[in-house]
């Protein structure tokens, strides 16, 4: 089970890399990562869903 915990930690570290690509207004992306044991069974799954939507047409200030 120690290897599964190590795999989970690697997945959590990799998640921010999924956010590096720019997304357009109205776009949605779903990312799923499976962690499998030595015999190929999925023992842990994480899904990250991202969506971009413009809520106003006014100017935007990022601080």
CSV table of C-alpha atoms in Angstrom, one decimal:
chain,number,residue,atom,x,y,z
A,1,UNK,CA,0.0,0.0,0.0
A,2,UNK,CA,3.0,2.2,0.4
A,3,UNK,CA,3.4,2.4,-3.4
A,4,UNK,CA,-0.2,3.5,-3.8
A,5,UNK,CA,0.4,6.3,-1.3
A,6,UNK,CA,3.5,7.4,-3.3
A,7,UNK,CA,1.5,7.3,-6.5
A,8,UNK,CA,-1.2,9.4,-5.0
A,9,UNK,CA,1.4,12.0,-3.9
A,10,UNK,CA,2.8,12.1,-7.5
A,11,UNK,CA,-0.7,12.6,-8.9
A,12,UNK,CA,-1.4,15.5,-6.5
A,13,UNK,CA,1.9,17.1,-7.5
A,14,UNK,CA,1.1,16.8,-11.2
A,15,UNK,CA,-2.3,18.5,-11.0
A,16,UNK,CA,-1.1,22.1,-11.3
A,17,UNK,CA,0.6,21.2,-14.6
A,18,UNK,CA,-2.9,20.6,-16.0
A,19,UNK,CA,-3.7,24.3,-15.5
A,20,UNK,CA,-0.8,25.6,-17.6
A,21,UNK,CA,-2.7,25.5,-21.0
A,22,UNK,CA,-4.8,28.5,-21.7
A,23,UNK,CA,-8.5,27.9,-22.0
A,24,UNK,CA,-11.1,29.9,-24.0
A,25,UNK,CA,-14.4,31.3,-22.7
A,26,UNK,CA,-17.0,28.6,-22.6
A,27,UNK,CA,-14.4,25.8,-22.7
A,28,UNK,CA,-14.6,22.8,-20.4
A,29,UNK,CA,-12.0,20.2,-19.7
A,30,UNK,CA,-12.1,17.1,-17.5
A,31,UNK,CA,-8.9,15.3,-16.4
A,32,UNK,CA,-9.0,11.9,-14.8
A,33,UNK,CA,-6.0,10.1,-13.4
A,34,UNK,CA,-6.1,6.5,-12.3
A,35,UNK,CA,-3.7,4.9,-9.8
A,36,UNK,CA,-3.4,1.1,-10.4
A,37,UNK,CA,-1.9,-1.6,-8.2
A,38,UNK,CA,0.7,-4.1,-9.4
A,39,UNK,CA,-2.0,-6.3,-11.0
A,40,UNK,CA,-3.5,-3.4,-12.9
A,41,UNK,CA,-6.6,-2.8,-10.8
A,42,UNK,CA,-7.6,0.8,-10.3
A,43,UNK,CA,-7.3,1.6,-6.6
A,44,UNK,CA,-7.7,5.3,-6.6
A,45,UNK,CA,-9.1,7.8,-9.1
A,46,UNK,CA,-9.0,11.6,-9.1
A,47,UNK,CA,-11.0,13.8,-11.6
A,48,UNK,CA,-10.4,17.5,-12.0
A,49,UNK,CA,-13.0,19.5,-14.0
A,50,UNK,CA,-12.2,23.0,-15.3
A,51,UNK,CA,-14.6,25.4,-17.0
A,52,UNK,CA,-14.2,29.0,-18.1
A,53,UNK,CA,-17.1,31.4,-18.4
A,54,UNK,CA,-17.2,35.1,-18.8
A,55,UNK,CA,-19.6,36.6,-16.3
A,56,UNK,CA,-19.5,40.2,-17.4
A,57,UNK,CA,-18.4,42.3,-20.3
A,58,UNK,CA,-16.8,45.0,-18.2
A,59,UNK,CA,-13.1,45.6,-17.6
A,60,UNK,CA,-11.3,43.2,-15.3
A,61,UNK,CA,-8.5,44.1,-12.8
A,62,UNK,CA,-6.3,41.4,-11.4
A,63,UNK,CA,-4.6,42.3,-8.2
